[in-house]
Amino acid sequence: MTTAGDIMHRGAQWIPAHETLDRAAQLMRELGVGALPISDEDERLCGILTDRDIVIGCVAVGHDPAKVTAGELAQGTPRWIEAGADVADVLHEMQEHRIRRLPVIENKRLVGMISESDLARHLTDQQIASWAESVYARSSTTH
């Protein structure tokens, strides 16, 4: 059985909810990633911040990224998966919630992230096609 831990990339890092968006952008640049899990004061997942969130939710509306925190942009219920979960569960979670990045947790600690490129490296063409159709398909209610 292939697990989330088998396909994830290790070395994912939290950004604390109190950290500013300019620092988050710097960390994304240093790590070469486009998203960071957001942690609360107890190092629990409270959201995911993307580079797009910083641009659309802060810069494009005229706010200062040095004054807005990661926690201020955290919205919704964060999704995650246990490291031992089967890859079918990973796909289901990502498809069900139409997400492109999924934090991987082991013993209540962040151990990695699964992104589109991780899926592409480890799944069959048919699995990738099904995933992409589910995640990128526009619903009939979307304009």
PDB file of N, CA and C in Angstrom, residues 48-114:
ATOM      1  N   ILE A  48      -4.085  27.310   5.680  1.00  0.00           N
ATOM      2  CA  ILE A  48      -2.989  27.251   4.710  1.00  0.00           C
ATOM      3  C   ILE A  48      -2.957  28.592   3.993  1.00  0.00           C
ATOM      4  N   LEU A  49      -1.781  29.130   3.856  1.00  0.00           N
ATOM      5  CA  LEU A  49      -1.565  30.410   3.195  1.00  0.00           C
ATOM      6  C   LEU A  49      -0.857  30.163   1.876  1.00  0.00           C
ATOM      7  N   THR A  50      -1.410  30.705   0.796  1.00  0.00           N
ATOM      8  CA  THR A  50      -0.764  30.565  -0.508  1.00  0.00           C
ATOM      9  C   THR A  50      -0.218  31.912  -0.972  1.00  0.00           C
ATOM     10  N   ASP A  51       0.675  31.847  -1.933  1.00  0.00           N
ATOM     11  CA  ASP A  51       1.198  33.076  -2.518  1.00  0.00           C
ATOM     12  C   ASP A  51       0.058  33.880  -3.140  1.00  0.00           C
ATOM     13  N   ARG A  52      -0.900  33.193  -3.712  1.00  0.00           N
ATOM     14  CA  ARG A  52      -2.075  33.852  -4.293  1.00  0.00           C
ATOM     15  C   ARG A  52      -2.890  34.571  -3.208  1.00  0.00           C
ATOM     16  N   ASP A  53      -3.031  33.944  -2.041  1.00  0.00           N
ATOM     17  CA  ASP A  53      -3.746  34.589  -0.935  1.00  0.00           C
ATOM     18  C   ASP A  53      -3.100  35.928  -0.575  1.00  0.00           C
ATOM     19  N   ILE A  54      -1.780  35.950  -0.546  1.00  0.00           N
ATOM     20  CA  ILE A  54      -1.060  37.173  -0.193  1.00  0.00           C
ATOM     21  C   ILE A  54      -1.341  38.271  -1.220  1.00  0.00           C
ATOM     22  N   VAL A  55      -1.305  37.900  -2.494  1.00  0.00           N
ATOM     23  CA  VAL A  55      -1.529  38.887  -3.552  1.00  0.00           C
ATOM     24  C   VAL A  55      -2.981  39.353  -3.575  1.00  0.00           C
ATOM     25  N   ILE A  56      -3.914  38.418  -3.633  1.00  0.00           N
ATOM     26  CA  ILE A  56      -5.330  38.765  -3.776  1.00  0.00           C
ATOM     27  C   ILE A  56      -5.928  39.313  -2.481  1.00  0.00           C
ATOM     28  N   GLY A  57      -5.577  38.691  -1.346  1.00  0.00           N
ATOM     29  CA  GLY A  57      -6.198  39.070  -0.081  1.00  0.00           C
ATOM     30  C   GLY A  57      -5.530  40.213   0.656  1.00  0.00           C
ATOM     31  N   CYS A  58      -4.362  40.617   0.195  1.00  0.00           N
ATOM     32  CA  CYS A  58      -3.651  41.691   0.889  1.00  0.00           C
ATOM     33  C   CYS A  58      -3.201  42.778  -0.086  1.00  0.00           C
ATOM     34  N   VAL A  59      -2.262  42.455  -0.943  1.00  0.00           N
ATOM     35  CA  VAL A  59      -1.646  43.448  -1.822  1.00  0.00           C
ATOM     36  C   VAL A  59      -2.672  44.090  -2.760  1.00  0.00           C
ATOM     37  N   ALA A  60      -3.511  43.273  -3.406  1.00  0.00           N
ATOM     38  CA  ALA A  60      -4.452  43.791  -4.402  1.00  0.00           C
ATOM     39  C   ALA A  60      -5.535  44.681  -3.795  1.00  0.00           C
ATOM     40  N   VAL A  61      -5.756  44.558  -2.488  1.00  0.00           N
ATOM     41  CA  VAL A  61      -6.764  45.413  -1.841  1.00  0.00           C
ATOM     42  C   VAL A  61      -6.124  46.573  -1.088  1.00  0.00           C
ATOM     43  N   GLY A  62      -4.827  46.768  -1.309  1.00  0.00           N
ATOM     44  CA  GLY A  62      -4.142  47.927  -0.768  1.00  0.00           C
ATOM     45  C   GLY A  62      -3.653  47.811   0.664  1.00  0.00           C
ATOM     46  N   HIS A  63      -3.613  46.601   1.199  1.00  0.00           N
ATOM     47  CA  HIS A  63      -3.105  46.427   2.561  1.00  0.00           C
ATOM     48  C   HIS A  63      -1.597  46.220   2.552  1.00  0.00           C
ATOM     49  N   ASP A  64      -0.971  46.473   3.665  1.00  0.00           N
ATOM     50  CA  ASP A  64       0.474  46.347   3.821  1.00  0.00           C
ATOM     51  C   ASP A  64       0.812  44.944   4.321  1.00  0.00           C
ATOM     52  N   PRO A  65       1.528  44.137   3.537  1.00  0.00           N
ATOM     53  CA  PRO A  65       1.870  42.777   3.967  1.00  0.00           C
ATOM     54  C   PRO A  65       2.772  42.742   5.202  1.00  0.00           C
ATOM     55  N   ALA A  66       3.355  43.873   5.558  1.00  0.00           N
ATOM     56  CA  ALA A  66       4.163  43.929   6.777  1.00  0.00           C
ATOM     57  C   ALA A  66       3.284  44.127   8.015  1.00  0.00           C
ATOM     58  N   LYS A  67       1.987  44.381   7.786  1.00  0.00           N
ATOM     59  CA  LYS A  67       1.085  44.615   8.910  1.00  0.00           C
ATOM     60  C   LYS A  67      -0.043  43.593   9.021  1.00  0.00           C
ATOM     61  N   VAL A  68      -0.267  42.810   7.965  1.00  0.00           N
ATOM     62  CA  VAL A  68      -1.315  41.790   7.974  1.00  0.00           C
ATOM     63  C   VAL A  68      -0.666  40.457   8.339  1.00  0.00           C
ATOM     64  N   THR A  69      -1.344  39.692   9.195  1.00  0.00           N
ATOM     65  CA  THR A  69      -0.777  38.407   9.632  1.00  0.00           C
ATOM     66  C   THR A  69      -1.345  37.237   8.834  1.00  0.00           C
ATOM     67  N   ALA A  70      -0.627  36.143   8.872  1.00  0.00           N
ATOM     68  CA  ALA A  70      -1.071  34.911   8.212  1.00  0.00           C
ATOM     69  C   ALA A  70      -2.418  34.469   8.768  1.00  0.00           C
ATOM     70  N   GLY A  71      -2.586  34.587  10.068  1.00  0.00           N
ATOM     71  CA  GLY A  71      -3.829  34.189  10.701  1.00  0.00           C
ATOM     72  C   GLY A  71      -5.031  34.983  10.223  1.00  0.00           C
ATOM     73  N   GLU A  72      -4.807  36.230   9.839  1.00  0.00           N
ATOM     74  CA  GLU A  72      -5.907  37.052   9.351  1.00  0.00           C
ATOM     75  C   GLU A  72      -6.448  36.543   8.019  1.00  0.00           C
ATOM     76  N   LEU A  73      -5.633  35.833   7.257  1.00  0.00           N
ATOM     77  CA  LEU A  73      -6.085  35.289   5.975  1.00  0.00           C
ATOM     78  C   LEU A  73      -6.534  33.840   6.080  1.00  0.00           C
ATOM     79  N   ALA A  74      -6.326  33.201   7.223  1.00  0.00           N
ATOM     80  CA  ALA A  74      -6.741  31.800   7.403  1.00  0.00           C
ATOM     81  C   ALA A  74      -8.263  31.748   7.404  1.00  0.00           C
ATOM     82  N   GLN A  75      -8.813  30.988   6.465  1.00  0.00           N
ATOM     83  CA  GLN A  75     -10.260  30.880   6.351  1.00  0.00           C
ATOM     84  C   GLN A  75     -10.665  29.422   6.233  1.00  0.00           C
ATOM     85  N   GLY A  76     -11.856  29.110   6.696  1.00  0.00           N
ATOM     86  CA  GLY A  76     -12.399  27.767   6.528  1.00  0.00           C
ATOM     87  C   GLY A  76     -11.748  26.746   7.440  1.00  0.00           C
ATOM     88  N   THR A  77     -12.123  25.513   7.235  1.00  0.00           N
ATOM     89  CA  THR A  77     -11.593  24.398   8.006  1.00  0.00           C
ATOM     90  C   THR A  77     -10.381  23.827   7.282  1.00  0.00           C
ATOM     91  N   PRO A  78      -9.218  23.842   7.917  1.00  0.00           N
ATOM     92  CA  PRO A  78      -8.040  23.304   7.233  1.00  0.00           C
ATOM     93  C   PRO A  78      -8.149  21.792   7.058  1.00  0.00           C
ATOM     94  N   ARG A  79      -7.715  21.310   5.940  1.00  0.00           N
ATOM     95  CA  ARG A  79      -7.729  19.879   5.625  1.00  0.00           C
ATOM     96  C   ARG A  79      -6.313  19.344   5.787  1.00  0.00           C
ATOM     97  N   TRP A  80      -6.190  18.093   6.199  1.00  0.00           N
ATOM     98  CA  TRP A  80      -4.900  17.443   6.375  1.00  0.00           C
ATOM     99  C   TRP A  80      -5.125  15.937   6.284  1.00  0.00           C
ATOM    100  N   ILE A  81      -4.036  15.197   6.273  1.00  0.00           N
ATOM    101  CA  ILE A  81      -4.115  13.737   6.201  1.00  0.00           C
ATOM    102  C   ILE A  81      -3.022  13.145   7.075  1.00  0.00           C
ATOM    103  N   GLU A  82      -3.297  11.998   7.655  1.00  0.00           N
ATOM    104  CA  GLU A  82      -2.298  11.270   8.446  1.00  0.00           C
ATOM    105  C   GLU A  82      -1.251  10.660   7.512  1.00  0.00           C
ATOM    106  N   ALA A  83      -0.023  10.597   7.949  1.00  0.00           N
ATOM    107  CA  ALA A  83       1.071  10.059   7.137  1.00  0.00           C
ATOM    108  C   ALA A  83       0.808   8.615   6.701  1.00  0.00           C
ATOM    109  N   GLY A  84       0.122   7.845   7.528  1.00  0.00           N
ATOM    110  CA  GLY A  84      -0.136   6.447   7.206  1.00  0.00           C
ATOM    111  C   GLY A  84      -1.348   6.197   6.332  1.00  0.00           C
ATOM    112  N   ALA A  85      -2.054   7.251   5.952  1.00  0.00           N
ATOM    113  CA  ALA A  85      -3.255   7.090   5.130  1.00  0.00           C
ATOM    114  C   ALA A  85      -2.894   6.587   3.735  1.00  0.00           C
ATOM    115  N   ASP A  86      -3.770   5.761   3.185  1.00  0.00           N
ATOM    116  CA  ASP A  86      -3.588   5.229   1.842  1.00  0.00           C
ATOM    117  C   ASP A  86      -3.695   6.363   0.816  1.00  0.00           C
ATOM    118  N   VAL A  87      -2.991   6.227  -0.285  1.00  0.00           N
ATOM    119  CA  VAL A  87      -3.005   7.255  -1.326  1.00  0.00           C
ATOM    120  C   VAL A  87      -4.416   7.471  -1.857  1.00  0.00           C
ATOM    121  N   ALA A  88      -5.270   6.447  -1.834  1.00  0.00           N
ATOM    122  CA  ALA A  88      -6.666   6.620  -2.253  1.00  0.00           C
ATOM    123  C   ALA A  88      -7.370   7.620  -1.338  1.00  0.00           C
ATOM    124  N   ASP A  89      -7.041   7.603  -0.055  1.00  0.00           N
ATOM    125  CA  ASP A  89      -7.623   8.565   0.885  1.00  0.00           C
ATOM    126  C   ASP A  89      -7.108   9.981   0.610  1.00  0.00           C
ATOM    127  N   VAL A  90      -5.843  10.079   0.221  1.00  0.00           N
ATOM    128  CA  VAL A  90      -5.264  11.373  -0.147  1.00  0.00           C
ATOM    129  C   VAL A  90      -6.047  11.953  -1.326  1.00  0.00           C
ATOM    130  N   LEU A  91      -6.218  11.147  -2.360  1.00  0.00           N
ATOM    131  CA  LEU A  91      -6.940  11.609  -3.549  1.00  0.00           C
ATOM    132  C   LEU A  91      -8.374  12.000  -3.202  1.00  0.00           C
ATOM    133  N   HIS A  92      -9.029  11.183  -2.397  1.00  0.00           N
ATOM    134  CA  HIS A  92     -10.405  11.482  -2.009  1.00  0.00           C
ATOM    135  C   HIS A  92     -10.483  12.823  -1.275  1.00  0.00           C
ATOM    136  N   GLU A  93      -9.601  13.038  -0.320  1.00  0.00           N
ATOM    137  CA  GLU A  93      -9.600  14.280   0.461  1.00  0.00           C
ATOM    138  C   GLU A  93      -9.383  15.491  -0.443  1.00  0.00           C
ATOM    139  N   MET A  94      -8.433  15.384  -1.352  1.00  0.00           N
ATOM    140  CA  MET A  94      -8.128  16.504  -2.236  1.00  0.00           C
ATOM    141  C   MET A  94      -9.256  16.738  -3.240  1.00  0.00           C
ATOM    142  N   GLN A  95      -9.843  15.652  -3.743  1.00  0.00           N
ATOM    143  CA  GLN A  95     -10.938  15.789  -4.693  1.00  0.00           C
ATOM    144  C   GLN A  95     -12.197  16.316  -4.011  1.00  0.00           C
ATOM    145  N   GLU A  96     -12.525  15.746  -2.882  1.00  0.00           N
ATOM    146  CA  GLU A  96     -13.742  16.127  -2.154  1.00  0.00           C
ATOM    147  C   GLU A  96     -13.762  17.621  -1.808  1.00  0.00           C
ATOM    148  N   HIS A  97     -12.605  18.148  -1.447  1.00  0.00           N
ATOM    149  CA  HIS A  97     -12.519  19.541  -1.010  1.00  0.00           C
ATOM    150  C   HIS A  97     -11.902  20.460  -2.064  1.00  0.00           C
ATOM    151  N   ARG A  98     -11.618  19.896  -3.231  1.00  0.00           N
ATOM    152  CA  ARG A  98     -11.064  20.650  -4.363  1.00  0.00           C
ATOM    153  C   ARG A  98      -9.832  21.453  -3.953  1.00  0.00           C
ATOM    154  N   ILE A  99      -8.868  20.748  -3.362  1.00  0.00           N
ATOM    155  CA  ILE A  99      -7.636  21.394  -2.919  1.00  0.00           C
ATOM    156  C   ILE A  99      -6.436  20.824  -3.659  1.00  0.00           C
ATOM    157  N   ARG A 100      -5.385  21.622  -3.749  1.00  0.00           N
ATOM    158  CA  ARG A 100      -4.194  21.254  -4.498  1.00  0.00           C
ATOM    159  C   ARG A 100      -2.988  20.968  -3.624  1.00  0.00           C
ATOM    160  N   ARG A 101      -3.109  21.268  -2.334  1.00  0.00           N
ATOM    161  CA  ARG A 101      -2.011  21.009  -1.397  1.00  0.00           C
ATOM    162  C   ARG A 101      -2.609  20.452  -0.117  1.00  0.00           C
ATOM    163  N   LEU A 102      -1.933  19.458   0.450  1.00  0.00           N
ATOM    164  CA  LEU A 102      -2.472  18.792   1.629  1.00  0.00           C
ATOM    165  C   LEU A 102      -1.360  18.548   2.644  1.00  0.00           C
ATOM    166  N   PRO A 103      -1.459  19.170   3.820  1.00  0.00           N
ATOM    167  CA  PRO A 103      -0.465  18.906   4.869  1.00  0.00           C
ATOM    168  C   PRO A 103      -0.571  17.447   5.342  1.00  0.00           C
ATOM    169  N   VAL A 104       0.569  16.890   5.686  1.00  0.00           N
ATOM    170  CA  VAL A 104       0.632  15.517   6.198  1.00  0.00           C
ATOM    171  C   VAL A 104       1.068  15.589   7.655  1.00  0.00           C
ATOM    172  N   ILE A 105       0.280  14.951   8.510  1.00  0.00           N
ATOM    173  CA  ILE A 105       0.484  15.000   9.958  1.00  0.00           C
ATOM    174  C   ILE A 105       0.821  13.605  10.492  1.00  0.00           C
ATOM    175  N   GLU A 106       1.762  13.565  11.421  1.00  0.00           N
ATOM    176  CA  GLU A 106       2.104  12.312  12.106  1.00  0.00           C
ATOM    177  C   GLU A 106       2.339  12.643  13.570  1.00  0.00           C
ATOM    178  N   ASN A 107       1.669  11.932  14.462  1.00  0.00           N
ATOM    179  CA  ASN A 107       1.765  12.208  15.894  1.00  0.00           C
ATOM    180  C   ASN A 107       1.495  13.681  16.208  1.00  0.00           C
ATOM    181  N   LYS A 108       0.486  14.231  15.550  1.00  0.00           N
ATOM    182  CA  LYS A 108       0.042  15.618  15.745  1.00  0.00           C
ATOM    183  C   LYS A 108       1.076  16.654  15.328  1.00  0.00           C
ATOM    184  N   ARG A 109       2.040  16.255  14.512  1.00  0.00           N
ATOM    185  CA  ARG A 109       3.088  17.164  14.034  1.00  0.00           C
ATOM    186  C   ARG A 109       3.116  17.171  12.507  1.00  0.00           C
ATOM    187  N   LEU A 110       3.402  18.318  11.937  1.00  0.00           N
ATOM    188  CA  LEU A 110       3.552  18.447  10.492  1.00  0.00           C
ATOM    189  C   LEU A 110       4.823  17.715  10.064  1.00  0.00           C
ATOM    190  N   VAL A 111       4.682  16.780   9.122  1.00  0.00           N
ATOM    191  CA  VAL A 111       5.858  16.053   8.641  1.00  0.00           C
ATOM    192  C   VAL A 111       6.095  16.245   7.147  1.00  0.00           C
ATOM    193  N   GLY A 112       5.110  16.811   6.445  1.00  0.00           N
ATOM    194  CA  GLY A 112       5.288  17.023   5.016  1.00  0.00           C
ATOM    195  C   GLY A 112       4.064  17.639   4.380  1.00  0.00           C
ATOM    196  N   MET A 113       4.148  17.807   3.066  1.00  0.00           N
ATOM    197  CA  MET A 113       3.034  18.333   2.272  1.00  0.00           C
ATOM    198  C   MET A 113       2.934  17.488   1.013  1.00  0.00           C
ATOM    199  N   ILE A 114       1.721  17.363   0.538  1.00  0.00           N
ATOM    200  CA  ILE A 114       1.491  16.720  -0.753  1.00  0.00           C
ATOM    201  C   ILE A 114       0.956  17.801  -1.683  1.00  0.00           C
TER     202      ILE A 114
END
